[in-house]
Amino acid sequence: MPHNNEPPVSLKIFGKQSRFLREQRGMTRRELAALIPYSDSQIAMVERGERPPKPGYVDAVDAALGAGGVLRVLIPDVAEKHHPAWAEEYVKLQAEALALHSYCTHFLHGLLQTEEYADAVFRSVRPSMDGDEIERSVQARLATQMLLTRKPACRMTFVLEEPVLGRKMGGQDVWEGQLRNLLKLSELHNLQLQIMPLARETHAGMDGPMTLLETPDHHTIGYVEGHRGSYFLTEADDVSVMSHVYGTLRSQALDAEASRALIQRLLTGEA
């Protein structure tokens, strides 16, 4: 089923509640902004459910509106919401996955990204994100990387298109740091990196990037991201096709040792 780019329901509820309380007091956003250390545009985004409010924001608005704690009690439900609604389910499934297999075509999977690389990725998003949004998104992405060292271990494989490694997201220093991180990650016993070389004359990945997740009850789910949302594929026929494609991609890509060697050559300028 498709997932749209709607914000999490909890953020929408909080936004409506805070807007209702503000309007009940006959107060405009600009008047509220004059009482708290946040701008009227920030207030508008929170009220629309587009931005998760920080605890300090909730405290300030609750006090300014004389809400008596009505908004404060919602902090645990809204303050940690870093992902749009369509991504929340994927993040949860990924954290619980027994296995994850991903084919990357434009940039590295979030589990592989350094903080600096993730920052560069989010700064490339259009329409542009503001500084606070970028910082929240980066920290949320880094938090998912607990999966790399989780016990019991999640089995992970990644097939990376060679141009993904050649693209110097964030500049030379960020790029080199990211390549060194890939070499470090490739040493994990539960993770395997493979590179799809540009010289390859046949290629099974014409339909684009994808991820396969094995759930705790040993079901496999396909996941595909689009421009404004994502899809989960759970029908056996669909998952079977995706699994076949991914298996073919792995057979066409460089093996783990050759992939490490290519990353090392990129770092030394020999590739």
PDB file of C-alpha atoms in Angstrom:
ATOM      1  CA  MET A   1       0.000   0.000   0.000  1.00  0.00           C
ATOM      2  CA  PRO A   2       1.254   3.531  -0.726  1.00  0.00           C
ATOM      3  CA  HIS A   3       2.266   5.792   2.127  1.00  0.00           C
ATOM      4  CA  ASN A   4       1.939   9.541   1.665  1.00  0.00           C
ATOM      5  CA  ASN A   5       3.972  12.353   3.183  1.00  0.00           C
ATOM      6  CA  GLU A   6       1.458  13.195   5.925  1.00  0.00           C
ATOM      7  CA  PRO A   7       2.967  14.075   9.326  1.00  0.00           C
ATOM      8  CA  PRO A   8       2.471  11.632  12.226  1.00  0.00           C
ATOM      9  CA  VAL A   9      -1.052  11.689  13.666  1.00  0.00           C
ATOM     10  CA  SER A  10       0.257  12.553  17.142  1.00  0.00           C
ATOM     11  CA  LEU A  11       1.853  15.745  15.799  1.00  0.00           C
ATOM     12  CA  LYS A  12      -1.350  16.726  13.994  1.00  0.00           C
ATOM     13  CA  ILE A  13      -3.388  16.211  17.171  1.00  0.00           C
ATOM     14  CA  PHE A  14      -0.933  18.255  19.236  1.00  0.00           C
ATOM     15  CA  GLY A  15      -0.968  21.015  16.622  1.00  0.00           C
ATOM     16  CA  LYS A  16      -4.757  21.194  16.538  1.00  0.00           C
ATOM     17  CA  GLN A  17      -4.968  21.203  20.329  1.00  0.00           C
ATOM     18  CA  SER A  18      -2.440  24.010  20.734  1.00  0.00           C
ATOM     19  CA  ARG A  19      -4.081  26.052  17.976  1.00  0.00           C
ATOM     20  CA  PHE A  20      -7.500  25.583  19.590  1.00  0.00           C
ATOM     21  CA  LEU A  21      -6.183  26.811  22.948  1.00  0.00           C
ATOM     22  CA  ARG A  22      -4.526  29.822  21.305  1.00  0.00           C
ATOM     23  CA  GLU A  23      -7.647  30.812  19.371  1.00  0.00           C
ATOM     24  CA  GLN A  24      -9.841  30.311  22.460  1.00  0.00           C
ATOM     25  CA  ARG A  25      -7.792  33.073  24.069  1.00  0.00           C
ATOM     26  CA  GLY A  26      -8.196  35.308  21.018  1.00  0.00           C
ATOM     27  CA  MET A  27      -4.447  35.289  20.415  1.00  0.00           C
ATOM     28  CA  THR A  28      -2.714  35.418  17.035  1.00  0.00           C
ATOM     29  CA  ARG A  29       0.460  33.472  16.287  1.00  0.00           C
ATOM     30  CA  ARG A  30       2.404  36.726  16.257  1.00  0.00           C
ATOM     31  CA  GLU A  31       1.074  37.642  19.701  1.00  0.00           C
ATOM     32  CA  LEU A  32       2.019  34.187  21.016  1.00  0.00           C
ATOM     33  CA  ALA A  33       5.479  34.496  19.471  1.00  0.00           C
ATOM     34  CA  ALA A  34       5.996  37.713  21.425  1.00  0.00           C
ATOM     35  CA  LEU A  35       5.564  35.746  24.662  1.00  0.00           C
ATOM     36  CA  ILE A  36       7.824  32.781  23.890  1.00  0.00           C
ATOM     37  CA  PRO A  37      11.309  32.375  22.328  1.00  0.00           C
ATOM     38  CA  TYR A  38       9.926  30.965  19.066  1.00  0.00           C
ATOM     39  CA  SER A  39       8.871  32.682  15.833  1.00  0.00           C
ATOM     40  CA  ASP A  40       5.348  32.796  14.456  1.00  0.00           C
ATOM     41  CA  SER A  41       6.488  30.671  11.484  1.00  0.00           C
ATOM     42  CA  GLN A  42       7.739  27.988  13.891  1.00  0.00           C
ATOM     43  CA  ILE A  43       4.420  28.109  15.721  1.00  0.00           C
ATOM     44  CA  ALA A  44       2.571  27.722  12.413  1.00  0.00           C
ATOM     45  CA  MET A  45       4.592  24.627  11.474  1.00  0.00           C
ATOM     46  CA  VAL A  46       3.954  23.009  14.858  1.00  0.00           C
ATOM     47  CA  GLU A  47       0.248  23.787  14.666  1.00  0.00           C
ATOM     48  CA  ARG A  48       0.081  22.157  11.232  1.00  0.00           C
ATOM     49  CA  GLY A  49       1.856  19.080  12.578  1.00  0.00           C
ATOM     50  CA  GLU A  50       4.833  19.652  10.275  1.00  0.00           C
ATOM     51  CA  ARG A  51       7.430  20.047  13.026  1.00  0.00           C
ATOM     52  CA  PRO A  52       7.856  18.034  16.244  1.00  0.00           C
ATOM     53  CA  PRO A  53       7.873  20.504  19.161  1.00  0.00           C
ATOM     54  CA  LYS A  54      10.835  20.456  21.515  1.00  0.00           C
ATOM     55  CA  PRO A  55       9.987  20.066  25.235  1.00  0.00           C
ATOM     56  CA  GLY A  56      11.027  23.698  25.775  1.00  0.00           C
ATOM     57  CA  TYR A  57       8.532  24.827  23.151  1.00  0.00           C
ATOM     58  CA  VAL A  58       5.728  22.824  24.758  1.00  0.00           C
ATOM     59  CA  ASP A  59       6.527  24.225  28.203  1.00  0.00           C
ATOM     60  CA  ALA A  60       6.620  27.791  26.892  1.00  0.00           C
ATOM     61  CA  VAL A  61       3.351  27.522  24.929  1.00  0.00           C
ATOM     62  CA  ASP A  62       1.580  25.723  27.768  1.00  0.00           C
ATOM     63  CA  ALA A  63       2.563  28.528  30.170  1.00  0.00           C
ATOM     64  CA  ALA A  64       1.788  31.361  27.720  1.00  0.00           C
ATOM     65  CA  LEU A  65      -1.678  29.967  27.001  1.00  0.00           C
ATOM     66  CA  GLY A  66      -2.407  29.115  30.627  1.00  0.00           C
ATOM     67  CA  ALA A  67      -3.090  25.537  29.574  1.00  0.00           C
ATOM     68  CA  GLY A  68      -2.350  24.125  33.020  1.00  0.00           C
ATOM     69  CA  GLY A  69      -0.298  21.199  31.737  1.00  0.00           C
ATOM     70  CA  VAL A  70      -2.745  20.077  29.031  1.00  0.00           C
ATOM     71  CA  LEU A  71       0.016  20.385  26.427  1.00  0.00           C
ATOM     72  CA  ARG A  72       2.872  19.256  28.683  1.00  0.00           C
ATOM     73  CA  VAL A  73       1.368  15.805  29.181  1.00  0.00           C
ATOM     74  CA  LEU A  74       1.711  15.228  25.428  1.00  0.00           C
ATOM     75  CA  ILE A  75       5.514  15.699  25.385  1.00  0.00           C
ATOM     76  CA  PRO A  76       6.315  11.925  25.378  1.00  0.00           C
ATOM     77  CA  ASP A  77       3.982  11.443  22.405  1.00  0.00           C
ATOM     78  CA  VAL A  78       5.276  14.246  20.209  1.00  0.00           C
ATOM     79  CA  ALA A  79       8.787  15.367  21.168  1.00  0.00           C
ATOM     80  CA  GLU A  80      10.553  12.331  19.716  1.00  0.00           C
ATOM     81  CA  LYS A  81       8.670  12.139  16.436  1.00  0.00           C
ATOM     82  CA  HIS A  82      11.437  12.697  13.882  1.00  0.00           C
ATOM     83  CA  HIS A  83       9.972  10.940  10.847  1.00  0.00           C
ATOM     84  CA  PRO A  84       6.959  11.622   8.597  1.00  0.00           C
ATOM     85  CA  ALA A  85       4.064   9.234   9.080  1.00  0.00           C
ATOM     86  CA  TRP A  86       4.917   7.135   6.033  1.00  0.00           C
ATOM     87  CA  ALA A  87       8.453   6.558   7.392  1.00  0.00           C
ATOM     88  CA  GLU A  88       7.497   5.736  10.981  1.00  0.00           C
ATOM     89  CA  GLU A  89       6.354   2.218  10.138  1.00  0.00           C
ATOM     90  CA  TYR A  90       9.479   1.501   8.119  1.00  0.00           C
ATOM     91  CA  VAL A  91      11.774   2.735  10.912  1.00  0.00           C
ATOM     92  CA  LYS A  92       9.986   0.457  13.363  1.00  0.00           C
ATOM     93  CA  LEU A  93      10.196  -2.566  11.050  1.00  0.00           C
ATOM     94  CA  GLN A  94      13.859  -1.883  10.322  1.00  0.00           C
ATOM     95  CA  ALA A  95      14.715  -1.721  14.029  1.00  0.00           C
ATOM     96  CA  GLU A  96      13.135  -5.161  14.562  1.00  0.00           C
ATOM     97  CA  ALA A  97      14.376  -6.802  11.355  1.00  0.00           C
ATOM     98  CA  LEU A  98      16.159 -10.151  11.398  1.00  0.00           C
ATOM     99  CA  ALA A  99      17.700  -9.324   8.027  1.00  0.00           C
ATOM    100  CA  LEU A 100      17.944  -6.285   5.742  1.00  0.00           C
ATOM    101  CA  HIS A 101      19.007  -6.264   2.093  1.00  0.00           C
ATOM    102  CA  SER A 102      19.217  -2.982   0.212  1.00  0.00           C
ATOM    103  CA  TYR A 103      20.089  -1.829  -3.305  1.00  0.00           C
ATOM    104  CA  CYS A 104      21.268   1.821  -3.382  1.00  0.00           C
ATOM    105  CA  THR A 105      21.388   3.883  -6.585  1.00  0.00           C
ATOM    106  CA  HIS A 106      21.672   7.591  -5.698  1.00  0.00           C
ATOM    107  CA  PHE A 107      23.089   7.852  -2.189  1.00  0.00           C
ATOM    108  CA  LEU A 108      24.091   5.543   0.623  1.00  0.00           C
ATOM    109  CA  HIS A 109      21.542   3.818   2.833  1.00  0.00           C
ATOM    110  CA  GLY A 110      21.013   5.695   6.110  1.00  0.00           C
ATOM    111  CA  LEU A 111      22.567   2.849   8.095  1.00  0.00           C
ATOM    112  CA  LEU A 112      25.867   3.443   6.284  1.00  0.00           C
ATOM    113  CA  GLN A 113      26.021   7.238   6.499  1.00  0.00           C
ATOM    114  CA  THR A 114      28.377   9.285   8.641  1.00  0.00           C
ATOM    115  CA  GLU A 115      26.911  12.296  10.420  1.00  0.00           C
ATOM    116  CA  GLU A 116      28.589  14.658   7.950  1.00  0.00           C
ATOM    117  CA  TYR A 117      27.380  12.714   4.923  1.00  0.00           C
ATOM    118  CA  ALA A 118      23.819  12.588   6.306  1.00  0.00           C
ATOM    119  CA  ASP A 119      23.952  16.350   6.828  1.00  0.00           C
ATOM    120  CA  ALA A 120      25.012  16.814   3.193  1.00  0.00           C
ATOM    121  CA  VAL A 121      22.180  14.552   1.999  1.00  0.00           C
ATOM    122  CA  PHE A 122      19.518  16.511   3.883  1.00  0.00           C
ATOM    123  CA  ARG A 123      21.000  19.822   2.703  1.00  0.00           C
ATOM    124  CA  SER A 124      20.478  18.565  -0.847  1.00  0.00           C
ATOM    125  CA  VAL A 125      16.742  17.992  -0.318  1.00  0.00           C
ATOM    126  CA  ARG A 126      14.393  20.299  -2.222  1.00  0.00           C
ATOM    127  CA  PRO A 127      12.396  22.211  -1.167  1.00  0.00           C
ATOM    128  CA  SER A 128      15.174  23.177   1.220  1.00  0.00           C
ATOM    129  CA  MET A 129      14.962  22.199   4.888  1.00  0.00           C
ATOM    130  CA  ASP A 130      15.820  24.710   7.614  1.00  0.00           C
ATOM    131  CA  GLY A 131      18.696  24.183  10.025  1.00  0.00           C
ATOM    132  CA  ASP A 132      16.578  22.724  12.822  1.00  0.00           C
ATOM    133  CA  GLU A 133      14.877  20.265  10.464  1.00  0.00           C
ATOM    134  CA  ILE A 134      18.233  19.126   9.108  1.00  0.00           C
ATOM    135  CA  GLU A 135      19.670  18.595  12.599  1.00  0.00           C
ATOM    136  CA  ARG A 136      16.632  16.604  13.730  1.00  0.00           C
ATOM    137  CA  SER A 137      16.701  14.501  10.596  1.00  0.00           C
ATOM    138  CA  VAL A 138      20.411  13.769  10.919  1.00  0.00           C
ATOM    139  CA  GLN A 139      20.095  12.747  14.567  1.00  0.00           C
ATOM    140  CA  ALA A 140      17.086  10.561  13.779  1.00  0.00           C
ATOM    141  CA  ARG A 141      19.060   8.853  11.008  1.00  0.00           C
ATOM    142  CA  LEU A 142      22.050   8.251  13.281  1.00  0.00           C
ATOM    143  CA  ALA A 143      19.741   6.780  15.928  1.00  0.00           C
ATOM    144  CA  THR A 144      18.683   4.039  13.501  1.00  0.00           C
ATOM    145  CA  GLN A 145      22.302   2.874  13.299  1.00  0.00           C
ATOM    146  CA  MET A 146      21.908   1.069  16.612  1.00  0.00           C
ATOM    147  CA  LEU A 147      20.792  -1.765  14.331  1.00  0.00           C
ATOM    148  CA  LEU A 148      24.385  -2.224  13.158  1.00  0.00           C
ATOM    149  CA  THR A 149      25.506  -3.572  16.530  1.00  0.00           C
ATOM    150  CA  ARG A 150      22.182  -4.837  17.896  1.00  0.00           C
ATOM    151  CA  LYS A 151      22.074  -8.211  19.624  1.00  0.00           C
ATOM    152  CA  PRO A 152      20.865 -10.522  18.284  1.00  0.00           C
ATOM    153  CA  ALA A 153      22.589  -9.284  15.150  1.00  0.00           C
ATOM    154  CA  CYS A 154      20.664  -8.239  12.077  1.00  0.00           C
ATOM    155  CA  ARG A 155      22.047  -9.800   8.885  1.00  0.00           C
ATOM    156  CA  MET A 156      22.663  -7.017   6.355  1.00  0.00           C
ATOM    157  CA  THR A 157      23.746  -6.848   2.736  1.00  0.00           C
ATOM    158  CA  PHE A 158      24.045  -3.759   0.550  1.00  0.00           C
ATOM    159  CA  VAL A 159      24.560  -3.464  -3.192  1.00  0.00           C
ATOM    160  CA  LEU A 160      25.879   0.017  -4.009  1.00  0.00           C
ATOM    161  CA  GLU A 161      26.078   1.501  -7.479  1.00  0.00           C
ATOM    162  CA  GLU A 162      29.647   2.646  -8.176  1.00  0.00           C
ATOM    163  CA  PRO A 163      28.598   6.288  -8.888  1.00  0.00           C
ATOM    164  CA  VAL A 164      27.173   6.457  -5.341  1.00  0.00           C
ATOM    165  CA  LEU A 165      30.723   6.055  -4.053  1.00  0.00           C
ATOM    166  CA  GLY A 166      32.132   8.523  -6.570  1.00  0.00           C
ATOM    167  CA  ARG A 167      29.681  11.300  -5.701  1.00  0.00           C
ATOM    168  CA  LYS A 168      31.466  13.618  -3.262  1.00  0.00           C
ATOM    169  CA  MET A 169      28.490  14.575  -1.104  1.00  0.00           C
ATOM    170  CA  GLY A 170      29.536  17.357   1.262  1.00  0.00           C
ATOM    171  CA  GLY A 171      32.965  17.829  -0.305  1.00  0.00           C
ATOM    172  CA  GLN A 172      36.298  16.043  -0.312  1.00  0.00           C
ATOM    173  CA  ASP A 173      36.747  15.646   3.456  1.00  0.00           C
ATOM    174  CA  VAL A 174      33.207  14.376   4.031  1.00  0.00           C
ATOM    175  CA  TRP A 175      33.590  11.984   1.094  1.00  0.00           C
ATOM    176  CA  GLU A 176      36.857  10.560   2.343  1.00  0.00           C
ATOM    177  CA  GLY A 177      35.430  10.156   5.849  1.00  0.00           C
ATOM    178  CA  GLN A 178      32.451   8.327   4.407  1.00  0.00           C
ATOM    179  CA  LEU A 179      34.623   5.922   2.421  1.00  0.00           C
ATOM    180  CA  ARG A 180      36.704   5.157   5.522  1.00  0.00           C
ATOM    181  CA  ASN A 181      33.466   4.493   7.389  1.00  0.00           C
ATOM    182  CA  LEU A 182      32.371   2.031   4.709  1.00  0.00           C
ATOM    183  CA  LEU A 183      35.647   0.154   5.074  1.00  0.00           C
ATOM    184  CA  LYS A 184      35.124   0.017   8.835  1.00  0.00           C
ATOM    185  CA  LEU A 185      31.532  -1.192   8.482  1.00  0.00           C
ATOM    186  CA  SER A 186      32.577  -3.852   5.981  1.00  0.00           C
ATOM    187  CA  GLU A 187      34.531  -5.508   8.793  1.00  0.00           C
ATOM    188  CA  LEU A 188      31.351  -6.226  10.765  1.00  0.00           C
ATOM    189  CA  HIS A 189      30.579  -9.940  10.797  1.00  0.00           C
ATOM    190  CA  ASN A 190      26.897  -9.346  10.056  1.00  0.00           C
ATOM    191  CA  LEU A 191      27.265  -6.849   7.204  1.00  0.00           C
ATOM    192  CA  GLN A 192      28.392  -7.264   3.601  1.00  0.00           C
ATOM    193  CA  LEU A 193      28.972  -4.511   1.053  1.00  0.00           C
ATOM    194  CA  GLN A 194      29.065  -5.119  -2.686  1.00  0.00           C
ATOM    195  CA  ILE A 195      29.627  -2.578  -5.438  1.00  0.00           C
ATOM    196  CA  MET A 196      27.915  -2.722  -8.822  1.00  0.00           C
ATOM    197  CA  PRO A 197      30.649  -1.591 -11.244  1.00  0.00           C
ATOM    198  CA  LEU A 198      29.997   0.869 -14.058  1.00  0.00           C
ATOM    199  CA  ALA A 199      31.698  -1.526 -16.447  1.00  0.00           C
ATOM    200  CA  ARG A 200      28.933  -4.094 -15.955  1.00  0.00           C
ATOM    201  CA  GLU A 201      27.227  -4.757 -19.309  1.00  0.00           C
ATOM    202  CA  THR A 202      24.100  -6.488 -17.947  1.00  0.00           C
ATOM    203  CA  HIS A 203      22.167  -5.136 -15.004  1.00  0.00           C
ATOM    204  CA  ALA A 204      19.089  -6.433 -13.149  1.00  0.00           C
ATOM    205  CA  GLY A 205      18.365  -3.202 -11.278  1.00  0.00           C
ATOM    206  CA  MET A 206      16.533  -1.256 -13.952  1.00  0.00           C
ATOM    207  CA  ASP A 207      13.503  -0.677 -11.705  1.00  0.00           C
ATOM    208  CA  GLY A 208      15.555   1.287  -9.199  1.00  0.00           C
ATOM    209  CA  PRO A 209      16.409   1.124  -5.470  1.00  0.00           C
ATOM    210  CA  MET A 210      14.700  -1.239  -3.071  1.00  0.00           C
ATOM    211  CA  THR A 211      14.958  -2.831   0.364  1.00  0.00           C
ATOM    212  CA  LEU A 212      13.922  -6.254   1.625  1.00  0.00           C
ATOM    213  CA  LEU A 213      13.252  -6.743   5.344  1.00  0.00           C
ATOM    214  CA  GLU A 214      12.822 -10.045   7.188  1.00  0.00           C
ATOM    215  CA  THR A 215      10.471  -9.579  10.131  1.00  0.00           C
ATOM    216  CA  PRO A 216      10.780 -11.327  13.524  1.00  0.00           C
ATOM    217  CA  ASP A 217       8.165 -13.865  12.387  1.00  0.00           C
ATOM    218  CA  HIS A 218      10.282 -14.679   9.298  1.00  0.00           C
ATOM    219  CA  HIS A 219       8.147 -12.906   6.723  1.00  0.00           C
ATOM    220  CA  THR A 220       9.893 -10.855   4.045  1.00  0.00           C
ATOM    221  CA  ILE A 221       8.577  -7.409   3.132  1.00  0.00           C
ATOM    222  CA  GLY A 222       9.608  -5.283   0.176  1.00  0.00           C
ATOM    223  CA  TYR A 223      10.032  -1.543   0.605  1.00  0.00           C
ATOM    224  CA  VAL A 224      10.372   1.073  -2.137  1.00  0.00           C
ATOM    225  CA  GLU A 225      10.695   4.839  -1.673  1.00  0.00           C
ATOM    226  CA  GLY A 226       9.377   7.402  -4.131  1.00  0.00           C
ATOM    227  CA  HIS A 227       9.497  11.157  -4.454  1.00  0.00           C
ATOM    228  CA  ARG A 228       6.683  11.875  -1.984  1.00  0.00           C
ATOM    229  CA  GLY A 229       6.154   8.657  -0.118  1.00  0.00           C
ATOM    230  CA  SER A 230       6.843   4.949  -0.115  1.00  0.00           C
ATOM    231  CA  TYR A 231       5.402   1.495  -0.698  1.00  0.00           C
ATOM    232  CA  PHE A 232       5.462  -1.731   1.262  1.00  0.00           C
ATOM    233  CA  LEU A 233       5.086  -4.848  -0.866  1.00  0.00           C
ATOM    234  CA  THR A 234       3.828  -7.874   1.044  1.00  0.00           C
ATOM    235  CA  GLU A 235       2.177 -10.081  -1.604  1.00  0.00           C
ATOM    236  CA  ALA A 236       4.153 -13.294  -2.111  1.00  0.00           C
ATOM    237  CA  ASP A 237       4.435 -12.782  -5.869  1.00  0.00           C
ATOM    238  CA  ASP A 238       5.819  -9.246  -5.495  1.00  0.00           C
ATOM    239  CA  VAL A 239       8.298 -10.229  -2.797  1.00  0.00           C
ATOM    240  CA  SER A 240       9.426 -13.222  -4.846  1.00  0.00           C
ATOM    241  CA  VAL A 241      10.196 -10.983  -7.835  1.00  0.00           C
ATOM    242  CA  MET A 242      12.088  -8.490  -5.666  1.00  0.00           C
ATOM    243  CA  SER A 243      14.079 -11.292  -4.028  1.00  0.00           C
ATOM    244  CA  HIS A 244      14.975 -12.687  -7.443  1.00  0.00           C
ATOM    245  CA  VAL A 245      16.090  -9.263  -8.676  1.00  0.00           C
ATOM    246  CA  TYR A 246      18.166  -8.654  -5.565  1.00  0.00           C
ATOM    247  CA  GLY A 247      19.806 -12.055  -5.799  1.00  0.00           C
ATOM    248  CA  THR A 248      20.721 -11.351  -9.414  1.00  0.00           C
ATOM    249  CA  LEU A 249      22.144  -7.951  -8.474  1.00  0.00           C
ATOM    250  CA  ARG A 250      24.382  -9.580  -5.886  1.00  0.00           C
ATOM    251  CA  SER A 251      25.635 -12.077  -8.445  1.00  0.00           C
ATOM    252  CA  GLN A 252      26.389  -9.252 -10.899  1.00  0.00           C
ATOM    253  CA  ALA A 253      28.138  -6.996  -8.374  1.00  0.00           C
ATOM    254  CA  LEU A 254      31.749  -7.241  -7.225  1.00  0.00           C
ATOM    255  CA  ASP A 255      32.232  -9.597  -4.302  1.00  0.00           C
ATOM    256  CA  ALA A 256      32.971  -8.234  -0.822  1.00  0.00           C
ATOM    257  CA  GLU A 257      36.753  -8.391  -1.149  1.00  0.00           C
ATOM    258  CA  ALA A 258      36.832  -6.743  -4.580  1.00  0.00           C
ATOM    259  CA  SER A 259      34.403  -4.085  -3.318  1.00  0.00           C
ATOM    260  CA  ARG A 260      36.687  -3.243  -0.392  1.00  0.00           C
ATOM    261  CA  ALA A 261      39.615  -3.024  -2.780  1.00  0.00           C
ATOM    262  CA  LEU A 262      37.700  -0.579  -4.999  1.00  0.00           C
ATOM    263  CA  ILE A 263      36.847   1.640  -2.009  1.00  0.00           C
ATOM    264  CA  GLN A 264      40.509   1.659  -0.994  1.00  0.00           C
ATOM    265  CA  ARG A 265      41.550   2.627  -4.544  1.00  0.00           C
ATOM    266  CA  LEU A 266      39.049   5.481  -4.492  1.00  0.00           C
ATOM    267  CA  LEU A 267      40.588   6.739  -1.257  1.00  0.00           C
ATOM    268  CA  THR A 268      44.101   6.649  -2.665  1.00  0.00           C
ATOM    269  CA  GLY A 269      43.081   8.143  -6.013  1.00  0.00           C
ATOM    270  CA  GLU A 270      43.984   4.999  -7.941  1.00  0.00           C
ATOM    271  CA  ALA A 271      40.466   4.193  -9.155  1.00  0.00           C
TER     272      ALA A 271
END
